[in-house]
GROMACS .gro file of C-alpha atoms in nm:
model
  252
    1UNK     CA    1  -2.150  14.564  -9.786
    2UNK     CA    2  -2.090  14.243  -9.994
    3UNK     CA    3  -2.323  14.083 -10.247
    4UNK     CA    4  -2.535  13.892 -10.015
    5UNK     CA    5  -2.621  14.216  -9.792
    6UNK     CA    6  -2.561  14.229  -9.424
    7UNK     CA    7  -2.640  13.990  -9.136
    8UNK     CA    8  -2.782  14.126  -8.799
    9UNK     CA    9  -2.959  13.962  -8.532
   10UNK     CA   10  -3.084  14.111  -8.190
   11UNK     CA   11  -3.162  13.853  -7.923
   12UNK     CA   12  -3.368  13.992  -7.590
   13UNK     CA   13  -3.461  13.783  -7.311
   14UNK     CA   14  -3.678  13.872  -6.993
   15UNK     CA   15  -3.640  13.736  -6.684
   16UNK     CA   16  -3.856  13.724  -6.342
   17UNK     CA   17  -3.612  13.909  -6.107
   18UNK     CA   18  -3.748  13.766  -5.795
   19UNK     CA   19  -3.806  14.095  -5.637
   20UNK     CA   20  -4.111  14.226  -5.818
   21UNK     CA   21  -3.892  14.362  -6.096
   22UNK     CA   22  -3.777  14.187  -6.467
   23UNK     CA   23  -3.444  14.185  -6.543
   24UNK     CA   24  -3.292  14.143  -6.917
   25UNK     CA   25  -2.996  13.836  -6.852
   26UNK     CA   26  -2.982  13.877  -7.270
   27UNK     CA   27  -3.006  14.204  -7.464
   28UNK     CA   28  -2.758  14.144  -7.758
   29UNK     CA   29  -2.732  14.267  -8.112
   30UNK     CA   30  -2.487  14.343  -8.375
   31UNK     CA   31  -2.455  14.509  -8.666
   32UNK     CA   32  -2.725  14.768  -8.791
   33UNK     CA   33  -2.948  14.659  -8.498
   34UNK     CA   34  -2.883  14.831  -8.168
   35UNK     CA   35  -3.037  14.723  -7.866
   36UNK     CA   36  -3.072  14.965  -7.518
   37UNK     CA   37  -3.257  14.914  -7.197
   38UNK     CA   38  -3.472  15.237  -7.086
   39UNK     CA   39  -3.628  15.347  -6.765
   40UNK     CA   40  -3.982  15.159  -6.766
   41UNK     CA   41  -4.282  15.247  -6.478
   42UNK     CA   42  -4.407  14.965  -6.260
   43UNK     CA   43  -4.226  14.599  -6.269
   44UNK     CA   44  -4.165  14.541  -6.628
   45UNK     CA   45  -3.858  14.637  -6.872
   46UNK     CA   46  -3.854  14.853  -7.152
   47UNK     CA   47  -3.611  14.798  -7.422
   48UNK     CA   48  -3.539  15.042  -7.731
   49UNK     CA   49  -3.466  14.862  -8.106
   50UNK     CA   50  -3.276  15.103  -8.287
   51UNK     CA   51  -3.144  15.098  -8.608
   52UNK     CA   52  -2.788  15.169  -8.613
   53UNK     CA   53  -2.741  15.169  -8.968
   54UNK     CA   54  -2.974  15.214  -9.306
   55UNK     CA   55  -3.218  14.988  -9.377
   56UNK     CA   56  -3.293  14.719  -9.469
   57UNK     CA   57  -3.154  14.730  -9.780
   58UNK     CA   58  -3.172  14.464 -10.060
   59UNK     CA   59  -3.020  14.130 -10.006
   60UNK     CA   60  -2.993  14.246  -9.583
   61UNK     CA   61  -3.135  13.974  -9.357
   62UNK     CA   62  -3.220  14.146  -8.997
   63UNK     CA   63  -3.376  13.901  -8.707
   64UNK     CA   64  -3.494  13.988  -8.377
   65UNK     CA   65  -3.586  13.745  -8.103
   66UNK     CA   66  -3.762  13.841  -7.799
   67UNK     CA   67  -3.847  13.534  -7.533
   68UNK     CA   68  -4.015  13.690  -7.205
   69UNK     CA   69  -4.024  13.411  -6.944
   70UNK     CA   70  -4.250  13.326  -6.671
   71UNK     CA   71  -4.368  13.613  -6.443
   72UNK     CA   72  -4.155  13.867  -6.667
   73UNK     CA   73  -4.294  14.202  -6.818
   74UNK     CA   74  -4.130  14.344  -7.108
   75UNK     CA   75  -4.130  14.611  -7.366
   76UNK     CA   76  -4.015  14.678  -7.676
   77UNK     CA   77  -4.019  14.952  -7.894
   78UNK     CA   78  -3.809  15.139  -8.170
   79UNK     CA   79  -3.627  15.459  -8.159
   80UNK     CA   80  -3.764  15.607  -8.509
   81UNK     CA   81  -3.950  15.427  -8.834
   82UNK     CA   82  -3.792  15.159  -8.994
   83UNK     CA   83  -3.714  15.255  -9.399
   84UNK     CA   84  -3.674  14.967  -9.618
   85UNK     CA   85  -3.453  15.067  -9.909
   86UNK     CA   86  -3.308  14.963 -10.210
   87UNK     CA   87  -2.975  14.831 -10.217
   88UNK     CA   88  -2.655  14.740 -10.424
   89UNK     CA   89  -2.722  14.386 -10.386
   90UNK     CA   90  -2.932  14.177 -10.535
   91UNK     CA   91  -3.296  13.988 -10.378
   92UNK     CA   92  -3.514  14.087 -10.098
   93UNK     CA   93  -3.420  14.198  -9.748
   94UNK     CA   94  -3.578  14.035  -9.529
   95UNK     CA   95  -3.698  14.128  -9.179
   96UNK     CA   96  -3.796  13.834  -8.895
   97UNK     CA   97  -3.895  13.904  -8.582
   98UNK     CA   98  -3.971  13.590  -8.364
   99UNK     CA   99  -4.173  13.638  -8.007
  100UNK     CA  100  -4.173  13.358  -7.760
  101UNK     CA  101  -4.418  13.470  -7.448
  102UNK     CA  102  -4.446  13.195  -7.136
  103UNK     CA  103  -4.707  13.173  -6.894
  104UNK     CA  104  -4.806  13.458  -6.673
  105UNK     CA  105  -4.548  13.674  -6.902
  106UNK     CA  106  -4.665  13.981  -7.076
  107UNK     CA  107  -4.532  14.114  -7.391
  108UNK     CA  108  -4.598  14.445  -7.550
  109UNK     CA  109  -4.452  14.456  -7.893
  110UNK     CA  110  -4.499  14.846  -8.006
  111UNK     CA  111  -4.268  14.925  -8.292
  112UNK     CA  112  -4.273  15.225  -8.471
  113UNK     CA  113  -4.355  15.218  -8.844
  114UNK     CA  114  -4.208  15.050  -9.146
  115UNK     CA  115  -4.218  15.266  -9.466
  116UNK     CA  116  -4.164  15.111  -9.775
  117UNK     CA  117  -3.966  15.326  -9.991
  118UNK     CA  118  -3.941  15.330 -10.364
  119UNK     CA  119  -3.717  15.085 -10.536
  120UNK     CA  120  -3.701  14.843 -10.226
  121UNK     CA  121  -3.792  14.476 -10.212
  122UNK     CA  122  -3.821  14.363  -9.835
  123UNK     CA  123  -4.031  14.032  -9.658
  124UNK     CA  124  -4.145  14.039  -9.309
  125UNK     CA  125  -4.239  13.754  -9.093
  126UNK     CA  126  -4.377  13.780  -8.731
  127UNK     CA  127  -4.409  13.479  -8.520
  128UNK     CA  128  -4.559  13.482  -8.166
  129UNK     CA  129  -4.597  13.206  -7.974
  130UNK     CA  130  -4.809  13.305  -7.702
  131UNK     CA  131  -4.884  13.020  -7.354
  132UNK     CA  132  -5.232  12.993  -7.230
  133UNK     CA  133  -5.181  13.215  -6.927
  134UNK     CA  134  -4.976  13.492  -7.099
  135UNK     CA  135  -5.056  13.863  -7.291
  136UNK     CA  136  -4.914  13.974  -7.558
  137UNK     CA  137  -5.002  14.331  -7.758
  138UNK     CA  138  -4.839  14.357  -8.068
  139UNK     CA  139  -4.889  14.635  -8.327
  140UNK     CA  140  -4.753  14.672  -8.697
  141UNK     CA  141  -4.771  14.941  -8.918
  142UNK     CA  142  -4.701  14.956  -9.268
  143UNK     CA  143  -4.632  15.311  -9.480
  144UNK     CA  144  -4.638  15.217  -9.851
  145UNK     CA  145  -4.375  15.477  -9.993
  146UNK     CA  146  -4.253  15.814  -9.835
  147UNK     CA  147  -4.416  16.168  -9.934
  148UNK     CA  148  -4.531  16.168 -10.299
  149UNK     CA  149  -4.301  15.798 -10.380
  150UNK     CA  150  -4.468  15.546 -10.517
  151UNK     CA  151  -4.417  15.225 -10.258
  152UNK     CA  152  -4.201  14.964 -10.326
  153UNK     CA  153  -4.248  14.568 -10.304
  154UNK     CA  154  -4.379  14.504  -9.957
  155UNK     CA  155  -4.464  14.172  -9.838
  156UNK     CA  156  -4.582  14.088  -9.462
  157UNK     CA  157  -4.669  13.759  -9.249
  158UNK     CA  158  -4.791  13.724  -8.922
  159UNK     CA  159  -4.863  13.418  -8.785
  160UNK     CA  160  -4.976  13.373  -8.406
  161UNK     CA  161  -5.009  13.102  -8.200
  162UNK     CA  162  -5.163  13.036  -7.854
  163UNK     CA  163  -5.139  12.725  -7.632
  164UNK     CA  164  -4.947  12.570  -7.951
  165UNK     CA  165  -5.265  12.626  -8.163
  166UNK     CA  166  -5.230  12.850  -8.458
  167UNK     CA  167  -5.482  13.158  -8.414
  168UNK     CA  168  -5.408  13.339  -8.687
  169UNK     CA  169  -5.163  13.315  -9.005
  170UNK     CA  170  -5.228  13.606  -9.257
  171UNK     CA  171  -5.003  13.785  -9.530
  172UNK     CA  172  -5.042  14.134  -9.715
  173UNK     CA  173  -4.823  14.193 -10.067
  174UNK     CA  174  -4.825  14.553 -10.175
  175UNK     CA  175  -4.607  14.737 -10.442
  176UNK     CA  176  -4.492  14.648 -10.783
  177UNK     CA  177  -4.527  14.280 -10.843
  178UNK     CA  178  -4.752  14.215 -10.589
  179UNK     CA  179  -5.107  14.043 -10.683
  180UNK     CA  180  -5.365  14.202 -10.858
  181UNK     CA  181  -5.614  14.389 -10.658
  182UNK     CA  182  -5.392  14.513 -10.359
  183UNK     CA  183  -5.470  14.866 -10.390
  184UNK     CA  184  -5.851  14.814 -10.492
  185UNK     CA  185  -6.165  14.854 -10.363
  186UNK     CA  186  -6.100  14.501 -10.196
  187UNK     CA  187  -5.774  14.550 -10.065
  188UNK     CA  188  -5.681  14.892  -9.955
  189UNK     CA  189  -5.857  15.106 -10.160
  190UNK     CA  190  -5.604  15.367 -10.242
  191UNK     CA  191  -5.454  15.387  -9.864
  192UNK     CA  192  -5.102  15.424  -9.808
  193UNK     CA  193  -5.125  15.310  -9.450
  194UNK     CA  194  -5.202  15.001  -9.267
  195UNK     CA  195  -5.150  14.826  -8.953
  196UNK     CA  196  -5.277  14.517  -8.703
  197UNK     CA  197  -5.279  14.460  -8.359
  198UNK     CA  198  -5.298  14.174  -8.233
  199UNK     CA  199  -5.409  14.195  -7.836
  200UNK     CA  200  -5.376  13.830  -7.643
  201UNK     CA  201  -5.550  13.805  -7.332
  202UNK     CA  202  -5.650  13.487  -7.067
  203UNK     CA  203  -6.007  13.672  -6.969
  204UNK     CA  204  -6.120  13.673  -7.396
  205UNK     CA  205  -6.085  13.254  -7.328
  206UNK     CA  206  -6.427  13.343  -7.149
  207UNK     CA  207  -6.542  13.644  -7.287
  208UNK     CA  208  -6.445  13.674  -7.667
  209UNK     CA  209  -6.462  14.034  -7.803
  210UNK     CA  210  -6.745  14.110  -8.033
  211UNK     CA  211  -6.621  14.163  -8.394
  212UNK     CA  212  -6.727  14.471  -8.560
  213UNK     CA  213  -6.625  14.835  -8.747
  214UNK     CA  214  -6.467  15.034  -8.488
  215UNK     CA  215  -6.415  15.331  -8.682
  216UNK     CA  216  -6.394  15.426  -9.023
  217UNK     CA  217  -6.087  15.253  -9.202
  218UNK     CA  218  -6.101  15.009  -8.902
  219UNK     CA  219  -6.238  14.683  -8.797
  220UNK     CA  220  -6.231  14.472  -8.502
  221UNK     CA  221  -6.216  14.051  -8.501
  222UNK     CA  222  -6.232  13.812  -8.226
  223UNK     CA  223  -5.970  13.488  -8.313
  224UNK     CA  224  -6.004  13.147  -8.270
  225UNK     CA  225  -5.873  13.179  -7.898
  226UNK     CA  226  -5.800  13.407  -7.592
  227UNK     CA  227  -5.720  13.708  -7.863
  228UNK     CA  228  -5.899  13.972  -8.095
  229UNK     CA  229  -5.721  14.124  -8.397
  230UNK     CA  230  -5.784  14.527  -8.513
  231UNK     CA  231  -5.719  14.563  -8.867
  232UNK     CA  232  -5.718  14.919  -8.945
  233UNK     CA  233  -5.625  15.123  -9.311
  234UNK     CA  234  -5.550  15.491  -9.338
  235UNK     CA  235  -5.421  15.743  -9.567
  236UNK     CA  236  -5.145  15.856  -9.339
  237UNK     CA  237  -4.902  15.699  -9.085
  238UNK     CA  238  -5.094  15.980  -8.847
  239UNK     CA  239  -5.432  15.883  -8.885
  240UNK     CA  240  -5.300  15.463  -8.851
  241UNK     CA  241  -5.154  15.539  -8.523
  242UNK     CA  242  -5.457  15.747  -8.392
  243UNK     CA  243  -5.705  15.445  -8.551
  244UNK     CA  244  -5.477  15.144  -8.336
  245UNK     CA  245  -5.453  15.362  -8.044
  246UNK     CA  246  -5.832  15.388  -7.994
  247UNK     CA  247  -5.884  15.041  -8.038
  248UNK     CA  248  -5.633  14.924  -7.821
  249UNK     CA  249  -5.817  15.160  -7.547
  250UNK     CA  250  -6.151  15.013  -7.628
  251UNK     CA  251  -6.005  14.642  -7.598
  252UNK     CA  252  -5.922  14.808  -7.220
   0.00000   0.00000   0.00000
C-alpha cells in the first residue's frame, strides 16, 4: 500500500428488465471491494458487497454507488462485518456510500455491521436521494471496538433526501477525540452498539408514523416527509440487530 492508502470504488446500477425482472447493466468494483450478483425471490436483484481485502485501513478511501432506476428492485447486502483498522498510513479512511433511488424503484440497503476497532480513524458518509414515488430501507450499524477493545475514532453522516428536499442530515462521533459527552448519559450511555434505519415510503406522505419508544434502547421518529427513522442503542451487535429487526416489522 503507498502513503495515501488504497483507492476502491464499487459502482451498481439496476435496471427495469422489461419482463417483470431487474437486471444489473453495471456491477463493477476494484480493489478491496468485490461485488457479486446472488439468487434473489420475486422480481428484484440481490447483490453481495464483499470485502476482498482488510479494511479500511488509515489513509484508504472506499466508495460505493448504487443508482436503482425506474421500476427496478434491488438489494444489497455484505458478505461479513466491515472492520475498520488502523493502518501504515497516515489520516482517516474514509468510507462513502452514495444511493440514487428513481421513481417507482425500491432500494433495500442492508449491510452488515461496521466495527470500529482499536487504533483506527475512519469517516462515513451516506447519501440517499430518494424520488417521490420510490422506497428505500436502509439500515446501519455501528460496533464501537471488538471484544474487550476500547473503540477507535468513529465518525458517521447520513444525510437523506426525498423529492430533492433534505429529510434528514445527522452525524454521530465516537472514540478518542470525539466530542465530549458521546458515551454519556446523553449520548449512548455506555453502549457499544448503535444503528438507524431509515424506511422511505409513498403511503407515510399520507399517513406519517407516530414517533415514539419502541423498545428499550430504541426509538421511533417520523421525518419531515414520506419516511420515519428508528434510532436504536444496544450493548451488543446481537441485541442492535434484534432491536432494527422488530422495528422494521412494526413499520410493516
Amino acid at each position: 500500500m503507498n502513503a495515501a492508502g488504497v483507492r476502491s470504488v464499487a459502482r451498481i446500477v439496476a435496471r427495469d428488465d422489461g419482463r417483470g425482472g431487474t437486471a444489473l447493466p453495471v456491477l463493477a468494483s476494484d480493489g478491496p471491494l468485490a461485488l457479486r450478483r446472488t439468487r434473489a425471490t420475486g422480481a428484484g436483484a440481490r447483490v453481495m458487497l464483499i470485502g476482498a481485502m482488510s479494511g479500511p485501513l488509515g489513509g484508504d478511501h472506499f466508495t460505493v454507488h448504487a443508482r436503482v432506476e425506474e421500476g427496478a428492485t434491488l438489494s444489497v447486502g455484505s458478505a461479513a462485518a466491515t472492520i475498520a483498522l488502523p493502518g501504515q498510513a497516515k489520516g482517516e479512511a474514509r468510507y462513502d456510500v452514495r444511493l440514487d433511488v428513481a421513481d417507482d424503484a425500491e432500494l433495500h440497503w442492508l449491510p452488515e455491521q461496521l466495527i470500529s476497532a482499536q487504533g483506527s480513524d475512519l469517516c462515513v458518509t451516506t447519501r440517499a436521494e430518494v424520488a417521490a414515488t420510490a422506497r428505500l430501507v436502509l439500515r446501519e450499524e455501528q460496533v464501537l471496538g471488538r471484544t474487550g477493545e476500547r473503540p477507535g475514532r468513529l465518525t458517521s453522516r447520513l444525510t437523506l433526501r426525498v423529492a430533492g428536499r433534505l429529510v434528514l442530515d445527522q452525524e454521530l462521533a465516537c472514540g478518542p477525540g470525539a466530542p465530549g459527552g458521546w458515551d454519556g448519559p446523553a449520548g449512548l450511555a455506555g453502549h457499544r452498539a448503535v444503528g438507524q434505519l431509515v424506511v422511505v415510503r409513498p403511503e407515510f406522505g399520507a399517513e406519517p408514523v407516530q414517533g415514539g419508544v419502541l423498545a428499550e434502547g430504541a426509538a421511533l421518529m417520523p421525518l419531515a416527509g414520506p419516511a420515519a427513522l428508528v434510532t436504536a442503542v444496544a450493548p451488543d451487535a446481537l441485541r442492535l440487530r434484534r432491536l432494527l429487526d422488530e422495528a422494521l416489522a412494526q413499520l410493516g
